[in-house]
């Protein structure tokens, strides 16, 4: 009887486990001796067409939304040891409690859980999102989870489309070394294989462009870009890129591998563009040169953040 139960449980669990563990990027699907499922075969919600990510953002068509104010970045400047892992799909940095965002037109506070990157050896095809058809060298995603009970509307909206907030930073190649990024780049050589991890002392602020340049961004509702592609992500794509030296970018493809045998370099870990469909894309009003604004417009988001801060 017990054996039968075990068999039943195994039988039930196996299809799911396979679906999750065997997904891979196109470059892996095409490599010799692999039998993983490339993007065309991803399951879950990945086959939906209405609200998937990434997309091409046509900047001239993005609608101005005055509610898209500045972000407050909480704990982003805290420098401490963080775990960096090769998870077989990307390099992922785990983020501890106390790293949060507020403002930015979001309905609640969000707690950062992890960050990871997407890249290619081709410096014009390593980002997932595109701006006016152009892809960038890399894209960094900081993934945040909505905090429960911070929004009154949340109780009404059960099936929330903004459970997760991802901050996306495009990365541009240049000939100047980015010192803030170097500890992370140095860590790559210690985690060539899937499942390996290491630690490095970094703060999030060191990885990002100056905070003063982060008021220009695009906003739309989409999905995770890995299986099961759940459609519950409020996306923020910043206009200001992170600038890295070309060698810092190429280090990702050179140091990391998809497989234990270190035969297949980890590169082109990028999901193809998805249709935008009927979805609107919004832009913050700060796009373009800064013009003098009426004082209330400037104060309102700040006050909201302050109040939100005190209420917690
Ligand atoms: C693929 O598998 C075959 C048979 O197992 C083996 O002979 C061949 O060397 C493998 N090729 C690569 C590139 O690993
Ligand atoms: C890091 O790797 C070690 C050794 O393989 C493992 O025991 C540990 O659980 C890993 N830590 C994390 C956070 O993944
Ligand atoms: Zn990502």
Tab-separated table of C-alpha atoms and ligand atoms in Angstrom:
chain	number	residue	atom	x	y	z
A	1	UNK	CA	0.000	0.000	0.000
A	2	UNK	CA	2.732	2.392	0.974
A	3	UNK	CA	4.668	1.532	-2.206
A	4	UNK	CA	1.593	2.205	-4.269
A	5	UNK	CA	1.227	5.600	-2.647
A	6	UNK	CA	4.843	6.453	-3.342
A	7	UNK	CA	4.438	5.421	-6.967
A	8	UNK	CA	1.310	7.520	-7.281
A	9	UNK	CA	3.041	10.537	-5.783
A	10	UNK	CA	6.076	10.091	-8.040
A	11	UNK	CA	3.859	9.680	-11.053
A	12	UNK	CA	1.999	12.842	-10.241
A	13	UNK	CA	5.108	14.862	-9.478
A	14	UNK	CA	7.257	13.832	-12.417
A	15	UNK	CA	5.660	15.730	-15.315
A	16	UNK	CA	5.786	18.949	-13.292
A	17	UNK	CA	9.368	18.463	-12.184
A	18	UNK	CA	10.441	17.804	-15.779
A	19	UNK	CA	8.606	20.815	-17.109
A	20	UNK	CA	10.419	23.036	-14.635
A	21	UNK	CA	13.883	21.526	-14.657
A	22	UNK	CA	14.312	20.993	-18.386
A	23	UNK	CA	13.596	24.440	-19.696
A	24	UNK	CA	16.498	26.172	-21.387
A	25	UNK	CA	17.412	28.992	-23.734
A	26	UNK	CA	17.534	28.591	-27.521
A	27	UNK	CA	21.337	28.361	-27.629
A	28	UNK	CA	21.180	25.337	-25.288
A	29	UNK	CA	18.336	23.701	-27.199
A	30	UNK	CA	20.431	23.902	-30.364
A	31	UNK	CA	23.627	22.558	-28.784
A	32	UNK	CA	24.632	18.968	-29.475
A	33	UNK	CA	23.403	16.257	-27.097
A	34	UNK	CA	20.858	18.360	-25.265
A	35	UNK	CA	17.227	17.498	-24.867
A	36	UNK	CA	15.977	20.530	-23.031
A	37	UNK	CA	12.973	22.643	-23.942
A	38	UNK	CA	13.812	25.915	-25.696
A	39	UNK	CA	11.610	29.043	-25.517
A	40	UNK	CA	9.173	27.713	-28.173
A	41	UNK	CA	8.318	24.790	-25.881
A	42	UNK	CA	8.125	26.569	-22.554
A	43	UNK	CA	4.999	25.639	-20.610
A	44	UNK	CA	3.000	27.439	-17.945
A	45	UNK	CA	1.673	30.793	-19.077
A	46	UNK	CA	4.543	31.184	-21.542
A	47	UNK	CA	2.260	30.283	-24.465
A	48	UNK	CA	-0.114	33.161	-23.691
A	49	UNK	CA	0.087	36.062	-26.083
A	50	UNK	CA	-1.613	38.883	-24.249
A	51	UNK	CA	0.632	39.929	-21.411
A	52	UNK	CA	4.074	38.398	-21.827
A	53	UNK	CA	7.556	39.890	-21.449
A	54	UNK	CA	9.982	41.098	-22.695
A	55	UNK	CA	8.685	43.586	-25.289
A	56	UNK	CA	10.039	46.200	-27.653
A	57	UNK	CA	9.259	49.637	-26.222
A	58	UNK	CA	8.451	52.239	-28.869
A	59	UNK	CA	9.500	55.302	-26.911
A	60	UNK	CA	7.551	57.833	-29.018
A	61	UNK	CA	4.320	55.940	-28.342
A	62	UNK	CA	4.790	55.645	-24.581
A	63	UNK	CA	2.065	57.610	-22.802
A	64	UNK	CA	3.022	60.238	-20.267
A	65	UNK	CA	1.747	59.325	-16.796
A	66	UNK	CA	2.106	62.047	-14.166
A	67	UNK	CA	1.767	59.512	-11.360
A	68	UNK	CA	5.104	57.914	-12.268
A	69	UNK	CA	7.249	59.829	-9.788
A	70	UNK	CA	10.613	59.102	-8.283
A	71	UNK	CA	11.437	55.879	-6.492
A	72	UNK	CA	12.623	55.628	-2.929
A	73	UNK	CA	15.369	53.027	-2.667
A	74	UNK	CA	15.612	51.669	0.868
A	75	UNK	CA	18.647	49.672	1.946
A	76	UNK	CA	20.084	49.855	-1.570
A	77	UNK	CA	23.223	51.517	-0.231
A	78	UNK	CA	23.872	48.872	2.435
A	79	UNK	CA	27.146	47.157	1.611
A	80	UNK	CA	27.378	43.603	2.944
A	81	UNK	CA	28.273	40.030	1.986
A	82	UNK	CA	25.796	38.692	-0.539
A	83	UNK	CA	25.476	35.155	-1.898
A	84	UNK	CA	26.144	34.950	-5.652
A	85	UNK	CA	25.086	31.767	-7.405
A	86	UNK	CA	25.307	30.164	-10.833
A	87	UNK	CA	21.781	28.701	-10.987
A	88	UNK	CA	22.179	27.134	-14.428
A	89	UNK	CA	20.301	29.938	-16.192
A	90	UNK	CA	22.006	33.097	-14.936
A	91	UNK	CA	24.103	34.525	-12.125
A	92	UNK	CA	21.838	35.387	-9.216
A	93	UNK	CA	22.518	37.529	-6.154
A	94	UNK	CA	20.252	36.862	-3.154
A	95	UNK	CA	19.033	39.957	-1.331
A	96	UNK	CA	18.258	40.009	2.364
A	97	UNK	CA	15.291	41.594	4.134
A	98	UNK	CA	15.473	45.348	4.462
A	99	UNK	CA	16.049	46.124	0.790
A	100	UNK	CA	12.887	47.786	-0.513
A	101	UNK	CA	11.414	50.181	-3.023
A	102	UNK	CA	8.511	52.603	-2.655
A	103	UNK	CA	7.088	55.344	-4.850
A	104	UNK	CA	7.660	55.097	-8.586
A	105	UNK	CA	3.900	54.995	-9.152
A	106	UNK	CA	3.674	51.576	-7.469
A	107	UNK	CA	0.606	50.717	-5.410
A	108	UNK	CA	2.578	49.337	-2.483
A	109	UNK	CA	5.997	48.815	-1.034
A	110	UNK	CA	8.025	45.988	-2.529
A	111	UNK	CA	10.787	43.957	-0.895
A	112	UNK	CA	13.805	43.010	-3.023
A	113	UNK	CA	14.463	39.247	-3.173
A	114	UNK	CA	17.169	38.742	-5.798
A	115	UNK	CA	18.878	40.238	-8.798
A	116	UNK	CA	20.213	38.530	-11.903
A	117	UNK	CA	21.373	39.399	-15.398
A	118	UNK	CA	20.824	38.475	-19.037
A	119	UNK	CA	23.618	38.827	-21.597
A	120	UNK	CA	25.229	37.821	-24.876
A	121	UNK	CA	28.633	37.888	-26.488
A	122	UNK	CA	26.949	40.030	-29.124
A	123	UNK	CA	26.871	43.456	-27.526
A	124	UNK	CA	23.673	44.368	-29.394
A	125	UNK	CA	21.600	41.358	-28.338
A	126	UNK	CA	22.135	40.668	-24.649
A	127	UNK	CA	19.150	42.578	-23.248
A	128	UNK	CA	15.647	41.151	-23.055
A	129	UNK	CA	13.782	44.426	-23.575
A	130	UNK	CA	14.412	46.578	-26.621
A	131	UNK	CA	14.074	50.357	-26.965
A	132	UNK	CA	12.853	51.382	-30.433
A	133	UNK	CA	14.060	48.047	-31.775
A	134	UNK	CA	17.539	48.329	-30.274
A	135	UNK	CA	18.756	45.694	-27.856
A	136	UNK	CA	21.587	46.328	-25.420
A	137	UNK	CA	24.640	44.366	-24.232
A	138	UNK	CA	23.009	43.111	-21.044
A	139	UNK	CA	19.995	43.630	-18.819
A	140	UNK	CA	19.920	43.494	-15.032
A	141	UNK	CA	16.704	42.607	-13.197
A	142	UNK	CA	16.114	43.410	-9.538
A	143	UNK	CA	13.121	41.319	-8.485
A	144	UNK	CA	10.800	42.599	-5.751
A	145	UNK	CA	7.828	41.013	-4.028
A	146	UNK	CA	4.807	43.086	-3.037
A	147	UNK	CA	4.473	43.569	0.703
A	148	UNK	CA	1.210	42.309	2.068
A	149	UNK	CA	-1.259	44.697	3.606
A	150	UNK	CA	0.378	47.859	2.344
A	151	UNK	CA	-2.355	48.727	-0.118
A	152	UNK	CA	-6.024	49.078	0.638
A	153	UNK	CA	-6.986	48.135	-2.912
A	154	UNK	CA	-5.184	44.822	-2.512
A	155	UNK	CA	-7.985	43.217	-0.537
A	156	UNK	CA	-10.325	43.904	-3.460
A	157	UNK	CA	-7.911	42.726	-6.146
A	158	UNK	CA	-7.129	39.121	-5.274
A	159	UNK	CA	-5.643	38.050	-8.577
A	160	UNK	CA	-3.110	40.837	-8.582
A	161	UNK	CA	-1.214	41.623	-11.768
A	162	UNK	CA	1.473	43.472	-9.818
A	163	UNK	CA	2.499	40.831	-7.272
A	164	UNK	CA	6.084	41.239	-8.471
A	165	UNK	CA	7.899	44.455	-9.403
A	166	UNK	CA	11.006	44.081	-11.544
A	167	UNK	CA	13.383	46.992	-12.012
A	168	UNK	CA	15.151	46.514	-15.356
A	169	UNK	CA	18.439	48.233	-16.136
A	170	UNK	CA	19.871	48.111	-19.643
A	171	UNK	CA	23.638	47.758	-19.884
A	172	UNK	CA	25.727	49.564	-22.485
A	173	UNK	CA	29.274	48.613	-23.472
A	174	UNK	CA	32.030	51.193	-23.242
A	175	UNK	CA	35.766	51.566	-22.725
A	176	UNK	CA	35.602	52.667	-19.096
A	177	UNK	CA	35.796	50.211	-16.257
A	178	UNK	CA	32.854	50.359	-13.852
A	179	UNK	CA	34.485	50.011	-10.423
A	180	UNK	CA	31.178	49.429	-8.615
A	181	UNK	CA	30.478	46.339	-10.736
A	182	UNK	CA	33.953	44.805	-10.468
A	183	UNK	CA	33.420	42.768	-7.241
A	184	UNK	CA	30.523	40.977	-8.945
A	185	UNK	CA	32.589	40.413	-12.103
A	186	UNK	CA	35.453	39.042	-9.974
A	187	UNK	CA	33.070	36.597	-8.283
A	188	UNK	CA	32.156	34.957	-11.618
A	189	UNK	CA	35.405	32.983	-11.863
A	190	UNK	CA	34.525	31.263	-8.560
A	191	UNK	CA	31.162	29.914	-9.797
A	192	UNK	CA	31.696	28.446	-13.295
A	193	UNK	CA	29.275	25.542	-12.807
A	194	UNK	CA	25.539	25.338	-12.068
A	195	UNK	CA	24.829	25.002	-8.334
A	196	UNK	CA	28.054	26.664	-7.259
A	197	UNK	CA	27.921	29.760	-5.089
A	198	UNK	CA	30.232	32.294	-3.497
A	199	UNK	CA	29.896	35.556	-1.584
A	200	UNK	CA	30.960	39.073	-2.375
A	201	UNK	CA	30.612	42.389	-0.583
A	202	UNK	CA	28.496	44.764	-2.647
A	203	UNK	CA	25.687	47.284	-2.287
A	204	UNK	CA	22.955	47.648	-4.898
A	205	UNK	CA	23.675	51.359	-5.300
A	206	UNK	CA	27.174	50.565	-6.531
A	207	UNK	CA	25.688	48.571	-9.401
A	208	UNK	CA	23.217	51.243	-10.516
A	209	UNK	CA	23.504	54.570	-12.319
A	210	UNK	CA	23.428	57.649	-10.050
A	211	UNK	CA	20.087	57.852	-8.286
A	212	UNK	CA	19.490	61.337	-9.727
A	213	UNK	CA	19.326	59.782	-13.204
A	214	UNK	CA	16.682	57.212	-12.353
A	215	UNK	CA	13.589	59.396	-12.735
A	216	UNK	CA	13.239	58.538	-16.449
A	217	UNK	CA	11.601	55.168	-16.939
A	218	UNK	CA	8.985	53.142	-18.795
A	219	UNK	CA	6.193	51.176	-17.143
A	220	UNK	CA	3.961	48.331	-18.326
A	221	UNK	CA	2.312	45.152	-17.044
A	222	UNK	CA	3.846	41.873	-18.137
A	223	UNK	CA	5.232	38.546	-17.037
A	224	UNK	CA	8.281	36.772	-15.723
A	225	UNK	CA	10.654	36.051	-18.626
A	226	UNK	CA	11.384	32.485	-17.448
A	227	UNK	CA	8.939	29.547	-17.050
A	228	UNK	CA	6.154	29.582	-15.987
A	229	UNK	CA	6.024	33.192	-17.305
A	230	UNK	CA	3.409	34.190	-14.719
A	231	UNK	CA	1.568	37.357	-15.761
A	232	UNK	CA	1.930	39.233	-12.490
A	233	UNK	CA	4.831	41.605	-13.035
A	234	UNK	CA	4.779	45.389	-13.005
A	235	UNK	CA	7.810	46.286	-15.121
A	236	UNK	CA	10.002	49.367	-14.808
A	237	UNK	CA	12.585	49.807	-17.557
A	238	UNK	CA	14.981	52.659	-16.809
A	239	UNK	CA	16.110	54.892	-19.637
A	240	UNK	CA	19.549	55.558	-18.145
A	241	UNK	CA	21.798	52.568	-18.884
A	242	UNK	CA	24.446	51.031	-16.674
A	243	UNK	CA	27.800	51.465	-18.411
A	244	UNK	CA	30.329	48.634	-18.201
A	245	UNK	CA	33.652	48.040	-19.894
A	246	UNK	CA	33.329	45.569	-22.777
A	247	UNK	CA	35.649	43.167	-20.902
A	248	UNK	CA	33.389	43.271	-17.838
A	249	UNK	CA	30.433	42.291	-20.026
A	250	UNK	CA	32.291	39.504	-21.842
A	251	UNK	CA	33.472	38.065	-18.496
A	252	UNK	CA	29.945	36.725	-17.955
A	253	UNK	CA	30.055	34.591	-21.121
A	254	UNK	CA	33.672	33.562	-20.511
A	255	UNK	CA	33.520	32.566	-16.849
A	256	UNK	CA	30.102	30.934	-16.544
A	257	UNK	CA	28.814	27.647	-17.996
A	258	UNK	CA	25.362	26.139	-18.405
A	259	UNK	CA	26.638	22.616	-17.730
A	260	UNK	CA	28.767	20.692	-15.219
A	261	UNK	CA	31.248	19.662	-17.929
A	262	UNK	CA	31.960	23.322	-18.748
A	263	UNK	CA	31.350	22.686	-22.431
A	264	UNK	CA	28.569	25.165	-23.078
A	265	UNK	CA	29.333	28.786	-22.173
A	266	UNK	CA	26.491	30.574	-20.428
A	267	UNK	CA	25.482	33.240	-22.922
A	268	UNK	CA	22.399	34.429	-24.834
A	269	UNK	CA	20.228	33.721	-21.783
A	270	UNK	CA	17.595	35.952	-23.295
A	271	UNK	CA	13.925	35.254	-23.986
A	272	UNK	CA	12.748	36.384	-27.456
A	273	UNK	CA	10.553	39.500	-27.692
A	274	UNK	CA	6.840	38.984	-27.103
A	275	UNK	CA	3.915	40.832	-28.707
A	276	UNK	CA	2.861	43.997	-26.882
A	277	UNK	CA	-0.718	43.450	-27.981
A	278	UNK	CA	-3.192	46.048	-26.707
A	279	UNK	CA	-1.130	46.915	-23.653
A	280	UNK	CA	-0.271	50.550	-23.029
A	281	UNK	CA	3.305	51.475	-22.157
A	282	UNK	CA	3.677	54.529	-19.924
A	283	UNK	CA	6.596	56.828	-19.320
A	284	UNK	CA	7.490	58.976	-16.349
A	285	UNK	CA	7.194	62.689	-16.918
A	286	UNK	CA	10.848	63.265	-16.216
A	287	UNK	CA	11.768	61.993	-19.673
A	288	UNK	CA	13.583	64.753	-21.529
A	289	UNK	CA	15.341	67.772	-20.035
A	290	UNK	CA	14.141	68.789	-16.604
A	291	UNK	CA	11.801	71.783	-16.763
A	292	UNK	CA	10.722	73.782	-13.749
A	293	UNK	CA	7.583	72.136	-12.379
A	294	UNK	CA	4.881	73.587	-10.167
A	295	UNK	CA	5.778	72.900	-6.550
A	296	UNK	CA	2.759	70.669	-5.696
A	297	UNK	CA	3.635	68.278	-8.538
A	298	UNK	CA	7.077	67.848	-7.049
A	299	UNK	CA	5.933	67.598	-3.455
A	300	UNK	CA	3.046	65.174	-3.767
A	301	UNK	CA	5.060	61.986	-4.479
A	302	UNK	CA	7.623	62.909	-1.825
A	303	UNK	CA	4.923	63.415	0.783
A	304	UNK	CA	3.253	60.149	-0.131
A	305	UNK	CA	6.576	58.339	0.362
A	306	UNK	CA	7.187	60.054	3.683
A	307	UNK	CA	3.737	59.195	4.969
A	308	UNK	CA	4.097	55.607	3.762
A	309	UNK	CA	7.409	55.498	5.589
A	310	UNK	CA	5.982	56.729	8.883
A	311	UNK	CA	2.990	54.448	8.760
A	312	UNK	CA	5.116	51.351	8.778
B	1	LIG	C1	27.136	13.302	-28.120
B	1	LIG	O1	26.799	11.992	-27.714
B	1	LIG	C2	27.414	10.983	-28.490
B	1	LIG	C3	26.862	9.631	-28.027
B	1	LIG	O2	26.641	9.595	-26.639
B	1	LIG	C4	28.934	11.063	-28.327
B	1	LIG	O3	29.564	10.093	-29.120
B	1	LIG	C5	29.400	12.475	-28.763
B	1	LIG	O4	30.775	12.609	-28.521
B	1	LIG	C6	28.631	13.552	-27.993
B	1	LIG	N1	28.989	14.863	-28.517
B	1	LIG	C7	29.284	15.892	-27.734
B	1	LIG	C8	29.589	17.164	-28.417
B	1	LIG	O5	29.308	15.820	-26.508
B	2	LIG	C1	26.309	27.157	-1.452
B	2	LIG	O1	27.009	25.980	-1.776
B	2	LIG	C2	27.193	25.131	-0.662
B	2	LIG	C3	28.142	24.012	-1.073
B	2	LIG	O2	27.744	23.438	-2.274
B	2	LIG	C4	25.840	24.621	-0.188
B	2	LIG	O3	25.984	23.760	0.899
B	2	LIG	C5	25.002	25.826	0.216
B	2	LIG	O4	23.700	25.416	0.562
B	2	LIG	C6	24.937	26.841	-0.905
B	2	LIG	N1	24.312	28.044	-0.404
B	2	LIG	C7	23.340	28.649	-1.059
B	2	LIG	C8	22.797	29.877	-0.416
B	2	LIG	O5	22.885	28.268	-2.133
B	3	LIG	ZN1	15.413	38.353	-15.712
